[in-house]
Coordinates of N, CA and C in Angstrom, one line a residue:
M1 N -178.2 153.2 -78.0 CA -178.9 154.4 -77.6 C -180.0 154.2 -78.7
Q2 N -180.2 153.6 -79.5 CA -181.3 153.1 -80.1 C -182.7 153.4 -79.5
W3 N -182.8 153.0 -78.4 CA -184.7 153.6 -77.7 C -184.6 155.5 -77.3
L4 N -183.7 156.3 -77.9 CA -183.7 157.1 -77.3 C -184.3 158.2 -77.8
P5 N -184.6 159.1 -77.4 CA -185.3 159.6 -78.5 C -184.8 160.8 -79.2
D6 N -184.8 161.4 -80.7 CA -183.4 161.8 -81.8 C -183.0 163.0 -81.3
R7 N -184.1 163.8 -80.2 CA -183.2 165.1 -79.5 C -182.6 164.9 -79.0
T8 N -182.7 163.4 -77.7 CA -181.8 163.3 -76.9 C -180.1 162.3 -77.9
R9 N -180.3 161.5 -78.4 CA -179.2 161.3 -79.4 C -178.5 163.0 -79.8
R10 N -179.3 163.3 -80.4 CA -178.2 164.5 -80.5 C -177.6 165.6 -80.3
L11 N -177.8 165.5 -79.1 CA -177.9 165.9 -77.6 C -175.7 165.6 -77.2
L12 N -176.2 163.9 -77.6 CA -174.9 162.9 -76.5 C -174.1 163.3 -78.0
P13 N -172.6 163.3 -76.8 CA -171.4 164.0 -78.3 C -170.9 162.0 -78.4
D14 N -170.1 162.9 -79.4 CA -169.9 161.4 -80.8 C -168.8 160.6 -79.5
P15 N -169.3 159.5 -79.8 CA -167.6 158.4 -79.4 C -166.5 158.9 -79.6
P16 N -165.3 158.6 -79.1 CA -163.8 158.6 -79.5 C -163.7 158.3 -80.8
L17 N -162.9 158.7 -81.4 CA -162.3 157.9 -82.1 C -161.6 157.1 -81.6
W18 N -161.6 155.7 -82.6 CA -160.3 154.8 -82.2 C -159.0 154.5 -83.4
V19 N -158.2 155.0 -82.6 CA -157.1 155.5 -83.5 C -155.5 155.0 -83.0
A20 N -155.2 154.0 -83.9 CA -153.9 153.0 -83.4 C -152.7 154.0 -83.4
M21 N -151.3 153.8 -82.8 CA -150.1 154.4 -83.8 C -149.7 153.6 -83.9
Y22 N -148.5 153.2 -84.5 CA -147.3 152.5 -85.5 C -146.5 153.2 -85.9
H23 N -145.4 152.6 -85.4 CA -144.0 152.9 -86.1 C -143.4 152.1 -87.1
S24 N -142.6 151.2 -86.7 CA -141.6 151.1 -87.7 C -141.9 148.8 -87.3
V25 N -142.2 148.6 -88.7 CA -142.8 147.2 -88.7 C -141.3 146.2 -88.7
D26 N -141.1 145.6 -88.2 CA -139.5 144.6 -88.5 C -139.4 143.9 -87.0
D27 N -138.1 143.8 -87.5 CA -137.7 142.7 -86.0 C -137.1 143.3 -84.9
C28 N -138.1 143.7 -84.4 CA -138.0 143.7 -82.8 C -136.5 143.6 -81.8
R29 N -136.4 142.8 -81.9 CA -136.0 142.3 -80.5 C -134.8 143.5 -80.0
D30 N -134.1 144.4 -81.1 CA -133.5 145.7 -80.8 C -134.4 146.7 -80.7
D31 N -135.0 147.2 -79.7 CA -135.7 148.2 -79.9 C -136.1 148.4 -78.4
P32 N -135.0 149.5 -78.0 CA -135.2 150.8 -76.7 C -136.3 151.5 -76.7
Y33 N -136.6 152.0 -77.2 CA -138.2 152.8 -76.9 C -138.9 152.0 -77.4
R34 N -139.1 150.8 -78.1 CA -140.2 149.6 -78.2 C -141.6 150.3 -79.2
V35 N -140.7 150.9 -79.9 CA -141.3 151.1 -80.8 C -141.8 150.4 -82.9
T36 N -141.3 149.2 -82.3 CA -141.7 148.2 -83.8 C -142.0 147.2 -83.2
V37 N -143.2 147.1 -84.2 CA -144.2 145.4 -84.0 C -143.3 144.5 -85.1
S38 N -143.2 143.2 -85.2 CA -143.0 142.2 -86.2 C -144.2 142.3 -87.1
P39 N -143.6 142.5 -88.4 CA -144.7 142.3 -89.2 C -145.8 140.1 -88.2
E40 N -145.4 139.4 -88.0 CA -145.8 138.4 -88.1 C -147.1 138.8 -87.0
R41 N -146.5 139.9 -85.5 CA -147.7 141.0 -84.5 C -148.4 141.0 -85.5
L42 N -147.9 142.2 -86.3 CA -148.8 143.0 -87.2 C -150.5 142.6 -88.0
Q43 N -149.4 141.2 -88.3 CA -150.7 140.3 -89.2 C -151.2 139.7 -87.9
E44 N -151.6 139.4 -87.0 CA -151.9 138.9 -86.1 C -152.8 140.0 -85.7
Q45 N -152.0 140.8 -84.9 CA -153.5 142.6 -84.8 C -154.8 142.7 -86.1
L46 N -154.2 142.3 -87.1 CA -154.9 142.7 -88.1 C -156.1 141.6 -88.5
R47 N -155.5 140.7 -87.9 CA -156.3 139.3 -88.7 C -157.7 139.4 -87.7
R48 N -156.8 140.3 -85.8 CA -158.0 140.0 -85.0 C -159.3 141.3 -85.5
L49 N -158.6 142.2 -85.5 CA -159.3 143.4 -86.0 C -160.8 142.7 -87.3
R50 N -159.7 142.9 -87.7 CA -161.2 141.8 -89.2 C -162.0 141.0 -88.4
R51 N -162.2 140.0 -87.4 CA -162.9 139.0 -87.5 C -163.8 139.5 -85.9
R52 N -162.8 140.7 -85.7 CA -164.2 141.3 -84.9 C -165.2 142.4 -85.7
G53 N -164.4 142.3 -87.0 CA -166.0 143.2 -87.2 C -165.0 144.4 -88.3
L54 N -163.7 144.7 -87.8 CA -163.4 146.2 -87.4 C -162.8 146.4 -89.0
R55 N -163.0 146.9 -89.8 CA -161.6 147.8 -90.9 C -161.0 148.7 -90.2
G56 N -159.6 148.3 -90.4 CA -158.8 150.1 -90.4 C -158.6 150.8 -91.7
V57 N -158.1 152.1 -91.5 CA -158.8 153.3 -92.5 C -157.4 153.8 -92.3
S58 N -157.6 155.2 -93.3 CA -156.8 156.0 -93.1 C -157.1 157.5 -92.7
M59 N -156.8 158.2 -91.7 CA -158.0 159.2 -90.7 C -158.4 160.3 -91.2
T60 N -158.3 160.2 -93.5 CA -158.8 161.2 -94.0 C -160.4 160.5 -94.2
E61 N -160.1 159.4 -94.1 CA -161.5 157.9 -94.6 C -162.1 157.7 -93.1
L62 N -161.7 157.7 -92.2 CA -162.3 158.0 -90.9 C -163.1 158.9 -90.4
L63 N -162.4 160.4 -90.6 CA -163.4 162.0 -90.1 C -164.2 161.6 -91.3
K64 N -163.7 161.5 -93.4 CA -164.9 161.4 -93.5 C -166.2 161.4 -93.1
A65 N -165.7 159.3 -92.6 CA -167.5 158.7 -92.1 C -167.8 158.7 -91.2
R66 N -166.5 159.5 -90.2 CA -167.2 160.5 -88.6 C -168.3 161.7 -89.4
A67 N -168.0 162.5 -89.8 CA -169.0 163.3 -90.2 C -170.7 162.9 -91.4
Q68 N -169.8 161.7 -91.6 CA -171.3 161.7 -92.3 C -171.9 160.4 -91.1
G69 N -171.6 160.0 -90.0 CA -172.1 159.0 -89.0 C -172.6 157.7 -89.5
T70 N -171.2 157.3 -89.9 CA -170.8 155.5 -90.9 C -169.5 155.7 -89.9
D71 N -168.8 156.0 -88.7 CA -167.7 155.6 -88.5 C -167.6 154.2 -87.4
R72 N -169.1 153.4 -87.4 CA -169.1 152.2 -87.1 C -168.2 151.4 -87.0
G73 N -167.5 150.6 -86.7 CA -166.7 149.8 -87.0 C -165.7 149.8 -87.8
L74 N -165.1 151.3 -87.7 CA -163.8 151.5 -88.5 C -162.2 151.9 -87.9
V75 N -161.0 151.5 -88.0 CA -160.4 152.4 -87.0 C -159.9 152.7 -87.3
G76 N -158.9 154.0 -87.1 CA -157.9 154.6 -88.2 C -156.4 154.2 -87.7
L77 N -155.7 153.8 -88.7 CA -153.8 153.0 -88.4 C -153.3 154.2 -89.1
T78 N -152.7 154.1 -88.0 CA -151.4 155.7 -89.0 C -149.9 155.0 -88.3
F79 N -149.1 155.5 -89.3 CA -147.4 154.9 -89.1 C -146.7 156.2 -89.4
D80 N -146.3 156.4 -88.0 CA -145.5 157.7 -87.7 C -144.0 157.3 -88.5
D81 N -143.3 158.6 -88.1 CA -141.6 158.4 -89.0 C -141.5 158.3 -90.4
G82 N -142.4 157.5 -91.1 CA -142.1 157.0 -92.8 C -140.9 156.0 -93.0
Y83 N -140.8 154.9 -91.4 CA -139.4 153.6 -92.1 C -139.9 153.0 -92.8
G84 N -138.8 152.7 -94.0 CA -138.5 152.0 -95.1 C -138.7 151.1 -95.0
D85 N -139.3 150.3 -93.6 CA -139.8 149.0 -93.7 C -141.3 148.9 -94.0
F86 N -142.2 150.2 -94.1 CA -143.0 150.0 -94.0 C -143.8 149.5 -95.7
V87 N -142.9 149.6 -96.2 CA -143.2 149.4 -98.0 C -143.1 148.1 -97.9
D88 N -141.8 147.0 -97.6 CA -141.9 145.9 -97.8 C -142.4 145.1 -96.9
N89 N -142.5 145.5 -95.4 CA -143.4 144.2 -94.1 C -144.8 145.4 -93.5
A90 N -145.1 146.2 -94.3 CA -146.7 146.4 -93.4 C -147.3 146.3 -94.8
L91 N -147.2 147.0 -95.7 CA -147.9 147.0 -97.0 C -148.8 146.1 -97.4
P92 N -148.2 144.8 -97.7 CA -148.9 143.8 -97.7 C -150.0 142.7 -96.8
L93 N -149.2 143.3 -95.8 CA -150.3 143.0 -94.4 C -151.7 144.3 -94.5
L94 N -151.8 145.2 -95.1 CA -152.3 146.1 -94.9 C -153.5 145.5 -96.4
R95 N -152.7 145.5 -98.0 CA -153.9 145.1 -98.6 C -154.2 143.6 -98.5
H96 N -153.8 142.4 -97.6 CA -154.5 141.1 -97.1 C -155.0 141.6 -97.1
Y97 N -155.6 142.3 -95.7 CA -156.6 142.8 -94.9 C -157.8 143.6 -95.1
D98 N -157.5 144.1 -96.8 CA -158.1 145.0 -97.2 C -158.8 146.1 -95.8
C99 N -157.4 146.6 -95.4 CA -156.8 147.8 -94.9 C -156.2 149.2 -95.4
G100 N -157.1 151.1 -95.2 CA -156.2 151.2 -95.8 C -155.2 152.2 -94.5
A101 N -154.5 153.2 -94.5 CA -153.6 153.6 -93.2 C -153.5 154.7 -93.6
T102 N -152.7 155.6 -93.1 CA -152.2 157.1 -93.2 C -150.6 156.6 -92.8
L103 N -149.6 157.2 -93.7 CA -148.6 156.9 -92.6 C -147.9 158.6 -93.3
F104 N -147.4 158.6 -91.7 CA -146.9 160.4 -91.7 C -145.1 160.3 -92.1
V105 N -144.6 161.2 -92.9 CA -143.5 161.0 -93.1 C -142.7 162.4 -92.8
L106 N -141.1 162.1 -93.1 CA -140.3 163.3 -93.0 C -139.4 164.0 -94.1
P107 N -139.7 164.9 -94.9 CA -139.9 164.9 -96.4 C -138.4 165.8 -96.2
G108 N -138.1 166.3 -95.2 CA -136.4 166.1 -95.1 C -135.5 165.4 -95.0
R109 N -135.9 163.7 -94.8 CA -135.1 162.8 -94.0 C -134.6 162.0 -95.0
L110 N -135.7 162.3 -96.7 CA -135.7 161.4 -97.7 C -134.4 160.3 -97.2
D111 N -134.8 159.1 -97.4 CA -133.4 158.6 -97.2 C -132.6 158.5 -96.0
G112 N -133.0 159.1 -96.0 CA -132.1 159.2 -94.1 C -132.7 158.3 -92.6
V113 N -131.8 158.3 -91.5 CA -132.4 157.3 -90.5 C -133.1 158.4 -89.8
N114 N -133.3 157.2 -88.6 CA -134.3 158.1 -87.7 C -132.8 158.5 -86.5
A115 N -132.1 159.3 -86.9 CA -131.3 160.6 -86.3 C -131.4 161.1 -84.6
W116 N -132.9 161.2 -84.9 CA -133.6 161.7 -83.0 C -133.7 161.1 -82.4
D117 N -133.1 159.8 -82.1 CA -133.5 158.7 -81.4 C -132.0 158.1 -81.1
P118 N -131.5 159.0 -79.9 CA -130.0 158.5 -80.0 C -129.7 156.9 -79.1
L119 N -130.5 156.3 -78.6 CA -130.1 155.2 -78.2 C -130.0 154.1 -79.5
G120 N -131.2 154.4 -80.6 CA -130.8 153.7 -81.9 C -131.9 152.6 -81.3
P121 N -131.8 150.6 -82.5 CA -130.3 151.6 -83.9 C -131.2 151.9 -84.6
R122 N -130.5 152.4 -86.1 CA -130.4 153.1 -86.5 C -131.4 152.3 -87.6
K123 N -132.4 153.3 -88.1 CA -133.2 152.4 -89.4 C -134.0 153.1 -90.7
P124 N -133.3 152.2 -91.7 CA -133.4 153.9 -93.0 C -134.8 153.9 -92.7
L125 N -135.1 155.2 -93.4 CA -136.0 156.0 -93.6 C -136.8 155.6 -95.4
L126 N -138.1 156.4 -95.4 CA -138.7 155.6 -96.7 C -138.1 156.8 -98.0
S127 N -137.6 156.4 -98.8 CA -136.9 157.4 -100.4 C -138.4 157.8 -100.8
E128 N -137.9 158.5 -101.9 CA -139.3 158.9 -102.6 C -139.5 158.2 -103.0
R129 N -139.2 157.4 -103.7 CA -139.8 156.1 -104.8 C -140.3 155.7 -103.5
G130 N -140.2 154.9 -102.4 CA -140.7 154.2 -101.3 C -142.5 154.7 -100.7
I131 N -141.9 155.9 -101.1 CA -143.8 156.9 -100.5 C -144.6 157.2 -101.7
R132 N -143.4 157.1 -103.0 CA -144.9 157.2 -103.9 C -145.7 155.6 -104.3
T133 N -143.7 154.7 -103.8 CA -144.5 153.4 -103.9 C -146.4 153.1 -102.9
A134 N -146.8 153.9 -101.4 CA -147.3 153.4 -100.8 C -148.5 154.4 -101.2
A135 N -148.2 155.3 -101.9 CA -149.0 156.6 -102.3 C -150.4 156.0 -103.4
A136 N -149.4 155.5 -104.7 CA -150.1 154.6 -105.5 C -151.1 153.6 -105.0
A137 N -150.5 152.9 -103.8 CA -150.8 151.8 -103.4 C -151.8 152.5 -102.6
G138 N -152.6 153.0 -102.7 CA -153.4 153.4 -101.9 C -153.5 153.9 -100.1
I139 N -152.1 154.2 -99.6 CA -152.2 154.9 -98.8 C -152.0 156.2 -98.7
E140 N -152.9 156.9 -97.2 CA -152.7 158.3 -97.4 C -151.2 159.2 -97.2
I141 N -150.6 159.5 -97.7 CA -148.9 160.7 -97.1 C -149.8 161.6 -96.7
G142 N -149.2 161.4 -94.9 CA -149.7 162.8 -93.8 C -148.1 163.9 -93.4
S143 N -147.6 164.4 -93.1 CA -146.4 165.4 -92.5 C -146.4 164.5 -91.6
H144 N -144.9 164.7 -91.0 CA -144.5 164.2 -89.7 C -143.5 165.1 -89.7
G145 N -143.4 166.5 -90.1 CA -143.2 167.9 -90.3 C -141.3 167.3 -90.9
L146 N -140.9 168.3 -91.4 CA -139.6 168.0 -92.5 C -138.4 167.1 -91.5
T147 N -137.7 167.0 -90.4 CA -136.7 166.9 -89.8 C -137.3 165.9 -88.3
H148 N -138.1 165.7 -87.8 CA -138.8 165.6 -86.7 C -138.0 166.2 -85.8
V149 N -139.0 167.4 -84.9 CA -138.2 167.7 -84.1 C -139.1 168.1 -83.7
D150 N -139.4 168.5 -81.9 CA -140.5 168.7 -81.0 C -140.8 170.5 -81.1
L151 N -141.8 170.7 -81.9 CA -142.4 172.0 -82.4 C -142.2 173.0 -81.1
T152 N -143.0 172.2 -80.2 CA -142.7 173.4 -78.9 C -142.1 173.9 -78.3
R153 N -140.7 173.7 -78.9 CA -139.7 174.0 -79.0 C -139.4 175.1 -79.5
A154 N -139.4 175.1 -80.5 CA -139.3 175.0 -81.7 C -139.5 176.9 -82.2
D155 N -138.5 177.9 -82.7 CA -138.7 178.8 -83.2 C -140.0 179.1 -84.4
A156 N -140.2 180.9 -84.6 CA -141.0 180.5 -85.5 C -140.3 180.3 -86.9
P157 N -139.9 180.2 -87.4 CA -139.2 180.1 -88.7 C -139.4 178.6 -88.6
V158 N -138.1 178.1 -87.9 CA -138.1 176.1 -88.1 C -139.7 176.0 -87.8
L159 N -140.5 176.1 -86.9 CA -141.9 175.7 -87.1 C -142.8 176.4 -88.4
R160 N -142.5 177.3 -88.9 CA -143.0 177.2 -90.2 C -142.6 176.5 -91.4
A161 N -141.7 176.1 -91.2 CA -140.8 175.0 -92.3 C -141.6 173.7 -92.0
E162 N -140.9 173.1 -90.3 CA -141.5 172.4 -90.7 C -143.4 171.7 -90.8
T163 N -143.5 173.5 -90.6 CA -145.5 172.8 -91.0 C -145.3 173.0 -92.4
E164 N -145.2 174.1 -93.2 CA -145.5 174.1 -94.5 C -144.7 174.0 -95.6
D165 N -144.0 173.9 -94.6 CA -142.6 173.7 -96.5 C -142.7 172.0 -96.5
S166 N -143.0 171.2 -95.4 CA -143.2 169.7 -95.5 C -144.0 169.7 -96.4
R167 N -145.2 170.4 -95.9 CA -146.8 169.7 -96.6 C -146.4 170.0 -98.1
R168 N -145.6 171.3 -98.7 CA -145.8 171.5 -100.0 C -144.2 170.5 -100.7
R169 N -143.6 170.4 -99.9 CA -142.6 169.4 -101.0 C -143.3 167.8 -101.2
L170 N -144.2 167.2 -99.9 CA -144.8 166.3 -99.8 C -146.2 166.4 -101.3
E171 N -146.8 167.3 -101.0 CA -147.7 167.3 -102.4 C -146.9 167.2 -103.8
E172 N -145.6 168.3 -103.9 CA -145.2 167.9 -105.4 C -144.5 167.0 -105.6
L173 N -144.5 166.2 -104.2 CA -143.6 164.7 -104.2 C -145.1 163.9 -105.3
T174 N -145.4 163.8 -104.2 CA -147.3 162.4 -105.3 C -147.8 162.8 -105.7
G175 N -147.9 164.7 -105.9 CA -148.9 164.7 -106.9 C -150.8 164.9 -106.6
G176 N -150.6 165.0 -104.6 CA -151.5 165.2 -104.5 C -151.6 166.1 -103.4
E177 N -153.3 166.1 -102.9 CA -153.1 166.8 -101.6 C -152.7 166.5 -100.8
V178 N -152.2 166.4 -100.1 CA -151.8 166.9 -98.0 C -153.0 167.4 -96.7
T179 N -153.9 166.4 -96.2 CA -154.3 167.6 -95.6 C -154.0 167.2 -94.0
G180 N -153.3 166.3 -93.5 CA -153.1 165.5 -91.9 C -151.5 165.8 -91.3
F181 N -151.3 165.8 -90.6 CA -150.7 166.4 -89.6 C -150.1 165.8 -88.8
C182 N -148.6 165.3 -88.2 CA -148.9 164.4 -86.8 C -147.6 165.4 -86.3
Y183 N -147.7 165.2 -84.5 CA -146.7 165.8 -84.0 C -145.6 165.1 -84.2
P184 N -144.5 165.3 -83.7 CA -143.3 165.0 -83.6 C -143.3 164.3 -82.4
Y185 N -143.4 163.3 -81.8 CA -143.5 163.5 -80.2 C -144.8 163.4 -80.1
G186 N -146.0 163.0 -80.0 CA -146.9 163.6 -79.9 C -146.9 165.1 -79.2
T187 N -145.7 165.8 -79.3 CA -146.0 167.2 -78.2 C -146.6 168.4 -78.9
V188 N -147.7 168.8 -78.3 CA -148.7 170.1 -79.8 C -149.1 171.3 -77.6
D189 N -148.8 172.4 -78.5 CA -149.7 173.4 -77.4 C -150.3 174.4 -78.4
R190 N -151.0 175.4 -77.9 CA -152.1 175.6 -78.5 C -151.1 176.8 -80.2
R191 N -149.9 177.0 -79.5 CA -149.4 177.9 -80.6 C -149.0 176.5 -82.1
V192 N -148.4 175.6 -81.5 CA -148.1 175.2 -82.8 C -149.7 174.2 -83.2
M193 N -150.0 174.3 -82.5 CA -151.9 173.4 -83.5 C -152.0 175.1 -83.9
D194 N -152.5 176.1 -83.8 CA -152.1 177.4 -84.7 C -151.8 177.3 -85.8
A195 N -150.0 177.3 -85.9 CA -149.2 177.1 -87.5 C -149.9 175.2 -88.3
V196 N -150.6 174.6 -88.1 CA -150.4 173.9 -88.4 C -151.8 174.1 -89.2
R197 N -153.0 175.1 -88.5 CA -154.3 175.3 -89.0 C -153.9 176.7 -90.1
R198 N -152.9 176.8 -89.9 CA -152.3 178.1 -91.2 C -152.0 177.6 -91.8
A199 N -151.2 176.3 -92.2 CA -150.5 175.8 -93.0 C -151.1 175.0 -93.8
G200 N -152.5 175.2 -93.5 CA -153.9 174.4 -94.3 C -153.8 173.2 -94.1
Y201 N -153.6 172.1 -92.9 CA -153.6 171.0 -92.5 C -155.6 170.6 -92.2
R202 N -156.7 169.4 -92.7 CA -157.5 170.2 -91.8 C -157.6 168.7 -90.8
Y203 N -156.5 168.0 -90.7 CA -156.6 167.3 -89.3 C -155.1 166.9 -88.9
A204 N -154.7 166.8 -87.0 CA -153.2 166.9 -87.3 C -153.7 165.6 -85.6
C205 N -152.8 164.8 -85.7 CA -152.5 163.6 -85.1 C -151.6 163.9 -83.5
A206 N -152.3 163.5 -82.2 CA -151.3 163.3 -81.5 C -150.9 162.6 -80.4
I207 N -150.8 162.7 -79.3 CA -151.0 161.5 -78.7 C -151.9 161.2 -77.8
S208 N -152.0 161.9 -76.3 CA -152.5 162.8 -75.4 C -152.1 164.0 -75.4
P209 N -153.5 164.7 -75.8 CA -153.2 166.4 -76.3 C -153.7 167.1 -75.0
G210 N -154.5 166.2 -74.3 CA -155.0 167.3 -73.1 C -156.4 167.7 -73.4
N211 N -156.9 169.6 -73.2 CA -157.6 169.9 -73.4 C -157.3 170.8 -74.7
L212 N -157.1 170.0 -75.7 CA -156.4 170.8 -77.1 C -157.0 169.6 -78.2
T213 N -157.6 168.4 -76.8 CA -158.1 167.5 -78.3 C -159.5 168.3 -79.5
G214 N -158.9 167.8 -80.2 CA -160.1 168.2 -81.5 C -159.4 168.0 -82.7
D215 N -159.8 167.9 -84.1 CA -159.6 167.7 -85.1 C -158.3 167.9 -85.5
L216 N -157.4 169.1 -84.5 CA -155.6 169.8 -84.8 C -155.4 168.9 -83.8
A217 N -156.1 168.3 -82.8 CA -154.8 167.5 -81.9 C -155.6 165.8 -81.8
L218 N -155.6 165.1 -82.5 CA -156.0 163.5 -82.5 C -155.8 163.4 -81.0
P219 N -156.1 163.0 -80.6 CA -155.4 161.5 -79.6 C -155.5 160.0 -80.5
R220 N -154.2 158.7 -79.7 CA -154.6 158.0 -80.1 C -153.9 157.1 -79.1
V221 N -154.1 155.3 -79.0 CA -152.9 154.8 -78.9 C -151.7 154.5 -79.6
H222 N -150.8 153.8 -78.4 CA -149.7 153.6 -79.4 C -149.8 152.4 -79.2
I223 N -149.3 151.4 -80.1 CA -149.7 149.9 -80.1 C -147.8 149.6 -80.5
G224 N -147.4 149.0 -79.9 CA -146.2 147.7 -79.7 C -146.5 146.4 -79.6
Q225 N -145.1 145.2 -79.7 CA -145.2 143.8 -79.7 C -146.3 143.4 -78.7
E226 N -145.9 143.6 -77.5 CA -146.7 143.3 -76.7 C -147.7 143.3 -76.7
D227 N -148.8 144.0 -77.9 CA -150.1 144.0 -78.0 C -150.5 143.0 -78.5
A228 N -150.3 142.1 -77.6 CA -151.5 140.9 -78.9 C -152.6 140.8 -78.2
P229 N -153.7 140.7 -79.5 CA -154.3 140.7 -79.9 C -155.5 140.8 -79.2
W230 N -155.6 140.4 -78.2 CA -156.7 140.6 -77.0 C -156.3 141.9 -76.0
R231 N -155.2 142.1 -75.7 CA -154.4 143.6 -75.8 C -154.8 144.7 -76.7
L232 N -154.7 144.3 -78.0 CA -155.0 145.6 -78.7 C -156.3 146.1 -78.4
E233 N -157.4 144.7 -78.8 CA -159.4 145.0 -78.5 C -159.3 146.1 -77.6
L234 N -159.0 145.2 -76.2 CA -158.3 146.4 -74.7 C -158.0 147.6 -74.5
K235 N -156.9 147.7 -75.0 CA -157.2 149.4 -75.5 C -156.9 150.1 -76.1
L236 N -157.9 150.0 -77.2 CA -158.9 150.8 -78.2 C -160.0 150.9 -77.2
R237 N -161.0 149.9 -76.2 CA -161.7 150.0 -75.7 C -161.5 151.5 -74.8
L238 N -160.2 150.9 -74.1 CA -160.3 152.2 -72.6 C -160.2 153.2 -73.2
H239 N -159.3 153.3 -74.0 CA -159.3 154.4 -74.5 C -160.7 155.5 -75.0
R240 N -161.3 154.3 -75.5 CA -162.9 155.1 -75.7 C -163.4 155.3 -74.1
L241 N -163.2 154.5 -73.4 CA -163.6 155.0 -72.2 C -163.3 156.5 -71.5
R242 N -161.8 156.5 -71.6 CA -161.0 157.8 -71.0 C -161.3 158.8 -71.9
R243 N -161.5 159.1 -72.9 CA -161.4 159.9 -73.9 C -163.3 160.6 -73.4
R244 N -164.1 159.5 -73.7 CA -165.2 160.7 -73.3 C -165.3 161.7 -72.8
S245 N -164.6 161.4 -71.0 CA -164.4 162.8 -70.2 C -163.7 163.6 -70.4
R246 N -163.2 163.6 -71.5 CA -162.0 164.5 -71.3 C -161.6 165.1 -72.9
T247 N -163.2 165.4 -73.6 CA -162.8 165.6 -74.4 C -163.7 167.6 -74.5
A248 N -162.6 168.3 -75.4 CA -162.7 169.8 -75.2 C -163.6 170.5 -75.6
P249 N -165.3 170.6 -75.9 CA -165.9 171.1 -77.3 C -165.3 172.5 -77.8
E250 N -164.7 172.9 -76.8 CA -164.3 174.4 -77.8 C -163.0 174.6 -77.9
A251 N -161.9 173.3 -78.1 CA -160.9 173.3 -78.8 C -161.4 172.6 -79.9
R252 N -162.1 171.9 -80.9 CA -162.9 171.4 -81.5 C -162.7 172.5 -82.8
T253 N -162.2 171.5 -84.2 CA -161.8 173.2 -85.2 C -162.2 172.4 -86.4

């Protein structure tokens, strides 16, 4: 687009952000929900990104770069649910490849398990110490709510606790500001998005939020064990093409 006049370039919409959605990083042989990637697969994916001149960053860094017009070559890396394997399996790889990430955790389930998955297997979640370890290593900590419930079905007191209380507890735990939220199951509607805004979050991640797309309903690409490096890159490129025509300016925050 360098040949376009400045005024024309300013009128063109920004390309959609690249945001990858991970969950557990561990042995994935028993995984009915396909939300686990092995450490070996994650290493392949990060290596491919770096070889392509891309770098994984936290959501706050990505959004800041977008605002400054310097997000070219950046990919948002997010890890949902706060699985205990993040510190042992994902963090060393992120450090090795000089990548950042955002870790969305559940302060109402510290030292617990993923009880919301009826088919199992049961996976341990991070403790207070694990979250502090990740934060001290430069990983952005965001809220995934308190207990992983579908917020579109929650009544007002539950919705308030899942958004406001979770943020307060994480800030007390980490000693830093928590500005990011992630909708459990990726589900969001206008009422839930408004509650997240009132709770003081600056951005929130979903999966495919439809017409609510904006800083409080950012779409992401699910990444799993079957995503070989070439397939990962293809997914991200297709995501950009699909989101270009679905961005709703009136929903931006």
